[in-house]
Each structure stands twice: as C-alpha cells, then as structure tokens.
mmCIF file of C-alpha atoms and ligand atoms in Angstrom:
data_model
loop_
_atom_site.group_PDB
_atom_site.id
_atom_site.type_symbol
_atom_site.label_atom_id
_atom_site.label_comp_id
_atom_site.label_asym_id
_atom_site.label_seq_id
_atom_site.Cartn_x
_atom_site.Cartn_y
_atom_site.Cartn_z
ATOM 1 C CA UNK M 86 108.105 80.093 89.507
ATOM 2 C CA UNK M 87 106.025 81.958 92.074
ATOM 3 C CA UNK M 88 107.497 84.915 93.970
ATOM 4 C CA UNK M 89 105.922 86.461 97.082
ATOM 5 C CA UNK M 90 107.021 90.049 97.812
ATOM 6 C CA UNK M 91 106.420 91.023 101.432
ATOM 7 C CA UNK M 92 106.578 94.822 101.826
ATOM 8 C CA UNK M 93 106.786 97.416 104.561
ATOM 9 C CA UNK M 94 107.502 101.130 104.067
ATOM 10 C CA UNK M 95 109.995 102.338 106.692
ATOM 11 C CA UNK M 96 112.909 100.880 104.716
ATOM 12 C CA UNK M 97 112.176 102.823 101.535
ATOM 13 C CA UNK M 98 114.922 105.248 100.374
ATOM 14 C CA UNK M 99 113.668 108.684 101.409
ATOM 15 C CA UNK M 100 111.742 107.676 104.521
ATOM 16 C CA UNK M 101 113.306 109.030 107.719
ATOM 17 C CA UNK M 102 110.281 109.776 109.822
ATOM 18 C CA UNK M 103 107.168 107.847 110.763
ATOM 19 C CA UNK M 104 104.483 108.441 108.232
ATOM 20 C CA UNK M 105 102.328 111.449 108.890
ATOM 21 C CA UNK M 106 99.207 109.862 110.325
ATOM 22 C CA UNK M 107 97.220 113.094 110.052
ATOM 23 C CA UNK M 108 96.483 112.430 106.459
ATOM 24 C CA UNK M 109 93.275 114.421 106.587
ATOM 25 C CA UNK M 110 95.400 117.562 106.279
ATOM 26 C CA UNK M 111 96.515 118.636 102.833
ATOM 27 C CA UNK M 112 100.170 118.586 103.854
ATOM 28 C CA UNK M 113 99.912 115.124 105.365
ATOM 29 C CA UNK M 114 98.062 113.875 102.328
ATOM 30 C CA UNK M 115 100.715 114.992 99.856
ATOM 31 C CA UNK M 116 103.559 113.796 102.067
ATOM 32 C CA UNK M 117 101.889 110.386 102.208
ATOM 33 C CA UNK M 118 101.330 110.313 98.484
ATOM 34 C CA UNK M 119 105.028 110.982 97.736
ATOM 35 C CA UNK M 120 106.103 108.282 100.153
ATOM 36 C CA UNK M 121 103.740 105.779 98.595
ATOM 37 C CA UNK M 122 105.109 106.657 95.164
ATOM 38 C CA UNK M 123 108.644 105.898 96.404
ATOM 39 C CA UNK M 124 107.512 102.544 97.807
ATOM 40 C CA UNK M 125 105.701 101.662 94.595
ATOM 41 C CA UNK M 126 108.856 102.512 92.612
ATOM 42 C CA UNK M 127 110.939 100.127 94.719
ATOM 43 C CA UNK M 128 108.363 97.331 94.459
ATOM 44 C CA UNK M 129 108.224 97.762 90.679
ATOM 45 C CA UNK M 130 112.029 97.671 90.531
ATOM 46 C CA UNK M 131 112.051 94.343 92.406
ATOM 47 C CA UNK M 132 109.348 92.989 90.075
ATOM 48 C CA UNK M 133 111.375 93.984 86.990
ATOM 49 C CA UNK M 134 114.514 92.297 88.321
ATOM 50 C CA UNK M 135 112.582 89.132 89.159
ATOM 51 C CA UNK M 136 110.953 89.023 85.725
ATOM 52 C CA UNK M 137 114.370 89.405 84.077
ATOM 53 C CA UNK M 138 115.567 86.398 86.093
ATOM 54 C CA UNK M 139 112.652 84.243 84.912
ATOM 55 C CA UNK M 140 109.960 84.529 87.610
ATOM 56 C CA UNK M 141 106.530 84.163 86.004
ATOM 57 C CA UNK M 142 104.084 84.639 88.883
ATOM 58 C CA UNK M 143 104.304 87.457 91.453
ATOM 59 C CA UNK M 144 102.186 88.218 94.502
ATOM 60 C CA UNK M 145 102.836 91.473 96.398
ATOM 61 C CA UNK M 146 101.739 91.804 100.038
ATOM 62 C CA UNK M 147 100.966 95.462 100.853
ATOM 63 C CA UNK M 148 101.680 95.071 104.559
ATOM 64 C CA UNK M 149 102.342 98.497 106.068
ATOM 65 C CA UNK M 150 99.828 100.320 108.284
ATOM 66 C CA UNK M 151 96.665 100.795 106.286
ATOM 67 C CA UNK M 152 97.448 97.788 104.086
ATOM 68 C CA UNK M 153 96.955 100.201 101.194
ATOM 69 C CA UNK M 154 100.339 101.914 100.850
ATOM 70 C CA UNK M 155 101.266 100.784 97.344
ATOM 71 C CA UNK M 156 99.835 102.846 94.495
ATOM 72 C CA UNK M 157 97.744 100.070 93.045
ATOM 73 C CA UNK M 158 97.227 101.738 89.669
ATOM 74 C CA UNK M 159 101.000 102.182 89.191
ATOM 75 C CA UNK M 160 102.014 98.615 90.083
ATOM 76 C CA UNK M 161 103.654 96.558 87.333
ATOM 77 C CA UNK M 162 100.740 94.571 85.812
ATOM 78 C CA UNK M 163 102.825 91.373 85.912
ATOM 79 C CA UNK M 164 102.039 91.202 89.654
ATOM 80 C CA UNK M 165 98.930 90.716 91.734
ATOM 81 C CA UNK M 166 98.569 92.491 95.064
ATOM 82 C CA UNK M 167 97.071 91.611 98.463
ATOM 83 C CA UNK M 168 95.800 94.699 100.269
ATOM 84 C CA UNK M 169 93.222 95.859 102.782
ATOM 85 C CA UNK M 170 93.267 96.741 106.498
ATOM 86 C CA UNK M 171 95.832 94.691 108.394
ATOM 87 C CA UNK M 172 93.742 94.208 111.517
ATOM 88 C CA UNK M 173 90.960 92.634 109.462
ATOM 89 C CA UNK M 174 92.993 90.261 107.355
ATOM 90 C CA UNK M 175 93.163 86.530 108.008
ATOM 91 C CA UNK M 176 96.896 86.619 108.604
ATOM 92 C CA UNK M 177 99.961 88.900 108.501
ATOM 93 C CA UNK M 178 101.293 87.215 105.353
ATOM 94 C CA UNK M 179 98.122 86.040 103.540
ATOM 95 C CA UNK M 180 98.641 83.518 100.727
ATOM 96 C CA UNK M 181 102.234 82.797 101.822
ATOM 97 C CA UNK M 182 101.942 79.007 101.682
ATOM 98 C CA UNK M 183 103.513 75.943 100.067
ATOM 99 C CA UNK M 184 102.557 77.140 96.557
ATOM 100 C CA UNK M 185 105.197 79.913 96.820
ATOM 101 C CA UNK M 186 108.756 79.177 95.623
ATOM 102 C CA UNK M 187 110.669 82.209 96.809
ATOM 103 C CA UNK M 188 110.204 85.336 98.984
ATOM 104 C CA UNK M 189 111.519 88.937 98.918
ATOM 105 C CA UNK M 190 111.363 91.238 101.990
ATOM 106 C CA UNK M 191 111.210 94.840 100.775
ATOM 107 C CA UNK M 192 111.520 98.246 102.505
ATOM 108 C CA UNK M 193 111.980 96.690 105.951
ATOM 109 C CA UNK M 194 113.173 98.423 109.146
ATOM 110 C CA UNK M 195 115.438 97.275 111.972
ATOM 111 C CA UNK M 196 114.077 95.516 115.064
ATOM 112 C CA UNK M 197 113.073 97.474 118.184
ATOM 113 C CA UNK M 198 115.861 98.388 120.573
ATOM 114 C CA UNK M 199 118.576 98.544 117.893
ATOM 115 C CA UNK M 200 120.341 101.423 116.102
ATOM 116 C CA UNK M 201 118.378 101.403 112.850
ATOM 117 C CA UNK M 202 116.133 104.000 111.244
ATOM 118 C CA UNK M 203 112.593 103.944 112.629
ATOM 119 C CA UNK M 204 113.372 100.683 114.461
ATOM 120 C CA UNK M 205 110.346 98.938 115.991
ATOM 121 C CA UNK M 206 108.926 95.431 116.669
ATOM 122 C CA UNK M 207 111.195 92.793 118.181
ATOM 123 C CA UNK M 208 110.243 89.119 118.257
ATOM 124 C CA UNK M 209 111.736 86.814 120.848
ATOM 125 C CA UNK M 210 111.469 83.164 119.742
ATOM 126 C CA UNK M 211 112.338 80.156 121.898
ATOM 127 C CA UNK M 212 113.953 82.353 124.535
ATOM 128 C CA UNK M 213 117.105 83.443 122.752
ATOM 129 C CA UNK M 214 116.364 84.181 119.100
ATOM 130 C CA UNK M 215 115.602 87.842 118.298
ATOM 131 C CA UNK M 216 114.503 89.383 115.016
ATOM 132 C CA UNK M 217 112.280 92.095 113.557
ATOM 133 C CA UNK M 218 109.410 92.074 111.069
ATOM 134 C CA UNK M 219 111.694 91.183 108.155
ATOM 135 C CA UNK M 220 113.032 88.210 110.117
ATOM 136 C CA UNK M 221 109.477 87.145 110.928
ATOM 137 C CA UNK M 222 108.511 87.164 107.241
ATOM 138 C CA UNK M 223 111.633 85.060 106.591
ATOM 139 C CA UNK M 224 110.649 82.651 109.394
ATOM 140 C CA UNK M 225 107.076 82.295 108.107
ATOM 141 C CA UNK M 226 108.487 81.473 104.662
ATOM 142 C CA UNK M 227 110.950 79.059 106.300
ATOM 143 C CA UNK M 228 108.049 77.335 108.051
ATOM 144 C CA UNK M 229 107.003 76.201 104.541
ATOM 145 C CA UNK M 230 110.639 75.523 103.510
ATOM 146 C CA UNK M 231 110.652 78.573 101.239
ATOM 147 C CA UNK M 232 113.851 80.667 101.064
ATOM 148 C CA UNK M 233 113.674 84.450 101.563
ATOM 149 C CA UNK M 234 116.386 85.588 99.180
ATOM 150 C CA UNK M 235 116.275 89.401 99.213
ATOM 151 C CA UNK M 236 116.159 92.029 101.951
ATOM 152 C CA UNK M 237 116.094 95.790 101.265
ATOM 153 C CA UNK M 238 116.203 98.703 103.702
ATOM 154 C CA UNK M 239 118.831 100.502 105.760
ATOM 155 C CA UNK M 240 122.269 99.124 106.670
ATOM 156 C CA UNK M 241 120.974 97.833 110.030
ATOM 157 C CA UNK M 242 117.957 95.750 108.975
ATOM 158 C CA UNK M 243 119.904 94.210 106.109
ATOM 159 C CA UNK M 244 122.697 93.182 108.529
ATOM 160 C CA UNK M 245 120.139 91.799 111.001
ATOM 161 C CA UNK M 246 118.511 89.623 108.312
ATOM 162 C CA UNK M 247 121.853 88.472 106.894
ATOM 163 C CA UNK M 248 122.810 87.427 110.410
ATOM 164 C CA UNK M 249 119.901 84.946 110.214
ATOM 165 C CA UNK M 250 120.719 83.813 106.646
ATOM 166 C CA UNK M 251 124.141 85.067 105.457
ATOM 167 C CA UNK M 252 123.566 83.805 101.889
ATOM 168 C CA UNK M 253 120.595 86.090 101.218
ATOM 169 C CA UNK M 254 121.006 89.091 98.903
ATOM 170 C CA UNK M 255 120.839 92.521 100.587
ATOM 171 C CA UNK M 256 120.324 95.966 99.082
ATOM 172 C CA UNK M 257 121.209 98.881 101.375
ATOM 173 C CA UNK M 258 119.326 101.953 100.146
ATOM 174 C CA UNK M 259 120.269 104.202 103.094
ATOM 175 C CA UNK M 260 122.518 104.323 106.127
ATOM 176 C CA UNK M 261 121.099 105.132 109.567
ATOM 177 C CA UNK M 262 122.693 108.169 111.240
ATOM 178 C CA UNK M 263 120.091 108.319 114.049
ATOM 179 C CA UNK M 264 116.547 106.950 114.459
ATOM 180 C CA UNK M 265 115.342 109.774 112.155
ATOM 181 C CA UNK M 266 118.328 110.710 109.980
ATOM 182 C CA UNK M 267 119.920 108.889 107.077
ATOM 183 C CA UNK M 268 122.469 109.112 104.343
ATOM 184 C CA UNK M 269 120.425 107.870 101.417
ATOM 185 C CA UNK M 270 120.588 107.002 97.747
ATOM 186 C CA UNK M 271 118.097 108.793 95.507
ATOM 187 C CA UNK M 272 115.001 106.905 94.277
ATOM 188 C CA UNK M 273 116.479 106.347 90.803
ATOM 189 C CA UNK M 274 119.681 104.830 92.188
ATOM 190 C CA UNK M 275 117.928 102.844 94.946
ATOM 191 C CA UNK M 276 115.517 101.383 92.413
ATOM 192 C CA UNK M 277 118.340 100.447 90.050
ATOM 193 C CA UNK M 278 120.154 98.710 92.933
ATOM 194 C CA UNK M 279 116.958 96.856 93.888
ATOM 195 C CA UNK M 280 116.329 95.741 90.287
ATOM 196 C CA UNK M 281 119.852 94.323 90.086
ATOM 197 C CA UNK M 282 119.642 92.802 93.584
ATOM 198 C CA UNK M 283 116.299 91.143 92.785
ATOM 199 C CA UNK M 284 117.679 89.629 89.592
ATOM 200 C CA UNK M 285 120.787 88.337 91.404
ATOM 201 C CA UNK M 286 118.685 86.994 94.277
ATOM 202 C CA UNK M 287 116.511 84.880 91.949
ATOM 203 C CA UNK M 288 119.531 83.660 89.983
ATOM 204 C CA UNK M 289 121.210 82.608 93.265
ATOM 205 C CA UNK M 290 118.091 81.279 95.042
ATOM 206 C CA UNK M 291 119.335 77.680 95.145
ATOM 207 C CA UNK M 292 122.271 78.822 97.304
ATOM 208 C CA UNK M 293 119.989 80.419 99.919
ATOM 209 C CA UNK M 294 118.609 78.125 102.645
ATOM 210 C CA UNK M 295 115.147 78.736 104.146
ATOM 211 C CA UNK M 296 115.196 80.321 107.616
ATOM 212 C CA UNK M 297 113.821 77.345 109.542
ATOM 213 C CA UNK M 298 113.197 77.402 113.279
ATOM 214 C CA UNK M 299 112.571 74.042 114.923
ATOM 215 C CA UNK M 300 109.537 73.643 117.206
ATOM 216 C CA UNK M 301 107.963 73.453 119.688
ATOM 217 C CA UNK M 302 107.806 77.235 119.819
ATOM 218 C CA UNK M 303 107.573 79.908 122.486
ATOM 219 C CA UNK M 304 107.260 83.442 121.154
ATOM 220 C CA UNK M 305 106.255 86.977 121.915
ATOM 221 C CA UNK M 306 106.985 90.639 121.164
ATOM 222 C CA UNK M 307 109.523 92.456 123.341
ATOM 223 C CA UNK M 308 111.074 95.931 123.559
ATOM 224 C CA UNK M 309 114.460 94.793 122.251
ATOM 225 C CA UNK M 310 117.028 91.994 122.125
ATOM 226 C CA UNK M 311 117.814 90.402 125.486
ATOM 227 C CA UNK M 312 114.291 90.893 126.898
ATOM 228 C CA UNK M 313 111.768 88.127 127.583
ATOM 229 C CA UNK M 314 108.070 88.337 126.598
ATOM 230 C CA UNK M 315 105.759 88.787 129.582
ATOM 231 C CA UNK M 316 103.120 86.355 128.303
ATOM 232 C CA UNK M 317 104.590 84.262 125.454
ATOM 233 C CA UNK M 318 102.465 82.042 123.221
ATOM 234 C CA UNK M 319 103.566 78.391 123.074
ATOM 235 C CA UNK M 320 102.769 75.447 120.839
ATOM 236 C CA UNK M 321 103.649 73.504 117.700
ATOM 237 C CA UNK M 322 101.989 75.568 114.943
ATOM 238 C CA UNK M 323 104.313 78.521 114.322
ATOM 239 C CA UNK M 324 101.917 80.329 112.000
ATOM 240 C CA UNK M 325 99.016 80.165 114.493
ATOM 241 C CA UNK M 326 101.233 81.358 117.325
ATOM 242 C CA UNK M 327 102.431 84.370 115.334
ATOM 243 C CA UNK M 328 98.849 85.327 114.637
ATOM 244 C CA UNK M 329 97.914 84.912 118.296
ATOM 245 C CA UNK M 330 100.711 87.278 119.362
ATOM 246 C CA UNK M 331 99.789 89.803 116.657
ATOM 247 C CA UNK M 332 96.166 89.783 117.785
ATOM 248 C CA UNK M 333 97.297 90.673 121.292
ATOM 249 C CA UNK M 334 100.014 93.158 120.392
ATOM 250 C CA UNK M 335 98.701 95.029 117.360
ATOM 251 C CA UNK M 336 94.989 95.346 117.968
ATOM 252 C CA UNK M 337 94.137 92.445 115.708
ATOM 253 C CA UNK M 338 90.902 91.355 117.286
ATOM 254 C CA UNK M 339 89.788 87.817 116.511
ATOM 255 C CA UNK M 340 86.273 88.523 117.766
ATOM 256 C CA UNK M 341 85.940 91.347 115.251
ATOM 257 C CA UNK M 342 87.235 89.467 112.227
ATOM 258 C CA UNK M 343 84.530 88.738 109.694
ATOM 259 C CA UNK M 344 83.570 85.081 109.479
ATOM 260 C CA UNK M 345 85.222 83.824 106.332
ATOM 261 C CA UNK M 346 84.294 81.856 104.358
ATOM 262 C CA UNK M 347 80.838 83.072 105.306
ATOM 263 C CA UNK M 348 77.980 80.725 106.103
ATOM 264 C CA UNK M 349 74.448 82.077 105.514
ATOM 265 C CA UNK M 350 73.211 84.015 108.529
ATOM 266 C CA UNK M 351 76.450 83.635 110.455
ATOM 267 C CA UNK M 352 78.189 86.873 109.579
ATOM 268 C CA UNK M 353 79.020 89.035 112.568
ATOM 269 C CA UNK M 354 79.284 92.795 112.266
ATOM 270 C CA UNK M 355 82.762 94.239 111.837
ATOM 271 C CA UNK M 356 82.981 97.223 114.160
ATOM 272 C CA UNK M 357 85.413 100.111 113.997
ATOM 273 C CA UNK M 358 87.603 100.860 117.035
ATOM 274 C CA UNK M 359 85.307 103.795 117.901
ATOM 275 C CA UNK M 360 82.160 101.662 117.701
ATOM 276 C CA UNK M 361 83.783 99.027 119.907
ATOM 277 C CA UNK M 362 84.762 101.600 122.502
ATOM 278 C CA UNK M 363 81.224 102.996 122.466
ATOM 279 C CA UNK M 364 79.807 99.477 122.989
ATOM 280 C CA UNK M 365 82.181 98.814 125.879
ATOM 281 C CA UNK M 366 81.118 102.035 127.574
ATOM 282 C CA UNK M 367 77.427 101.039 127.488
HETATM 283 ZN ZN1 LIG E 556 105.535 99.611 108.582
#
C-alpha cells in the first residue's frame, strides 16, 4: 500500500509566526532550524503510525516555501522524499498519481480570510466551493479517486477539511487564538497524537471517500470565501488548471521551467528572479 504525505509547515505545533525569511542572520538560521526539526518530528510520527497500520511504501512531499523544509537526514528511512524549489518543480504535488492508494495532509493552515493561525491561500472552484491548500491537496488526490484520510494542523484547518470530507481523521495540535497566537500541545504530545491519528486513519481508510469535484472546472485564487477570482482558469483537466493558476499566482513561471525530460540541445537556461529582472530591464 502506497501512502503519499503532503506537507506544509504553518500547521506544525509550535509555529505561530511566518517563518523568518532572513535566514542569512544567525538568529533566523537557528529559528528556522528548530522549526524544521518540529516539522520533521511530526512527519516521522505520521510515518510511524502508517507503518504500524501496514503501509509499506511512503512518499513525502516537502511542499513548504523552499521545498527543503524537512530535515532530510532525520527522516524515517522507510520513506522517500520529494524536495527542491517549488517554483521549478513540474507540479505542486509531484508523483501524486493513480499509483498512490492513500494521502495524508500534514501541518496545514487555514484558508485565507478565515480565523485560523497564519491563514493564507483560498481557492474558489466552480463559483461556490472554497478551500485552502489542504483542501486542494485533497481535491488533487480525489481527481485520481484517492482518499485523503488525515489532516493535521490547528482547530480551524482541520474543521475546514472535515467540512469537505467529514469521515477523514483530524489531529488538532494547536488552537488559534489570533492569526499569530495559539494554545498548543508540546512536540512530544503532538507527535504522539499524530502517530495515533495516522494509524487510525489507515485502519479506517475504506470508510473515507475521495474528495471528488465534478468537471468542467472554473478555478482561481481569491482573498477569502465569498469572493470570485478576477481571471479564473477553465477547462476539463483539473490538474492542469491548478498548475496554470499556481504559475500565475505564485511566481511559477512556465517559461523558466527546465525542459524535462531533456532533449539534446534543447535545454533552456533556468534564471533566478534577479537575473530575470535584470534581463527585463535591458
Ligand atoms: Zn507553507
């Protein structure tokens, strides 16, 4: 049985502020390192629970920010990991396809415009369906008829995902008191809860339906529930449409993606944001 673990970081127990992006400072560096250790602990806890329940193949998607937030060398060796810069990868959930049997959504945050910790990103699908990044991972799994059986994070994101699929298992590691304050369990307790939740989720996976949205699709990113996307993408292929919207909204740049698989002599240079800006100014 093959498990795909989609991860973010804002939903980790202990995270109450956006990650310090100035990681060239010593303080920022150590703050980042601690946070990544907490995330890695929660991912390992989920892996342990899944292994106990009989999963024998695990793929972890390191999907926050740099695409390199999980401490690779500390990951449970039963799993493989997908990592690397998000804006250069072929898709938001690489290798999530029909070969996967079941999906976990770990350390997720609430959708934009709602009262969760560090809430951001709100998808509007087909005009009246709203969900965050966790919901989108569930929908991409559902597109292949795969159930997403576990959600972890604060009390708000877990409720938002269970609103989409009430049968899924939820582990609440902290309660939002404001966008930047929480009442939280400690890492040891949160990880124990996640291990147990992961085990239960696999044992109960047959009771959890995939989150399927019927096409044709119209979708886009908005500031919060109730809003309409200014220029939605429309069509039949949900996965392609999601990627199209991400390219527009999150500085994914199709023109800058390396050609892959590569044909001899056809590889285009991959430029950094700074190099691109410099080229545009010429
Ligand atoms: Zn994130």
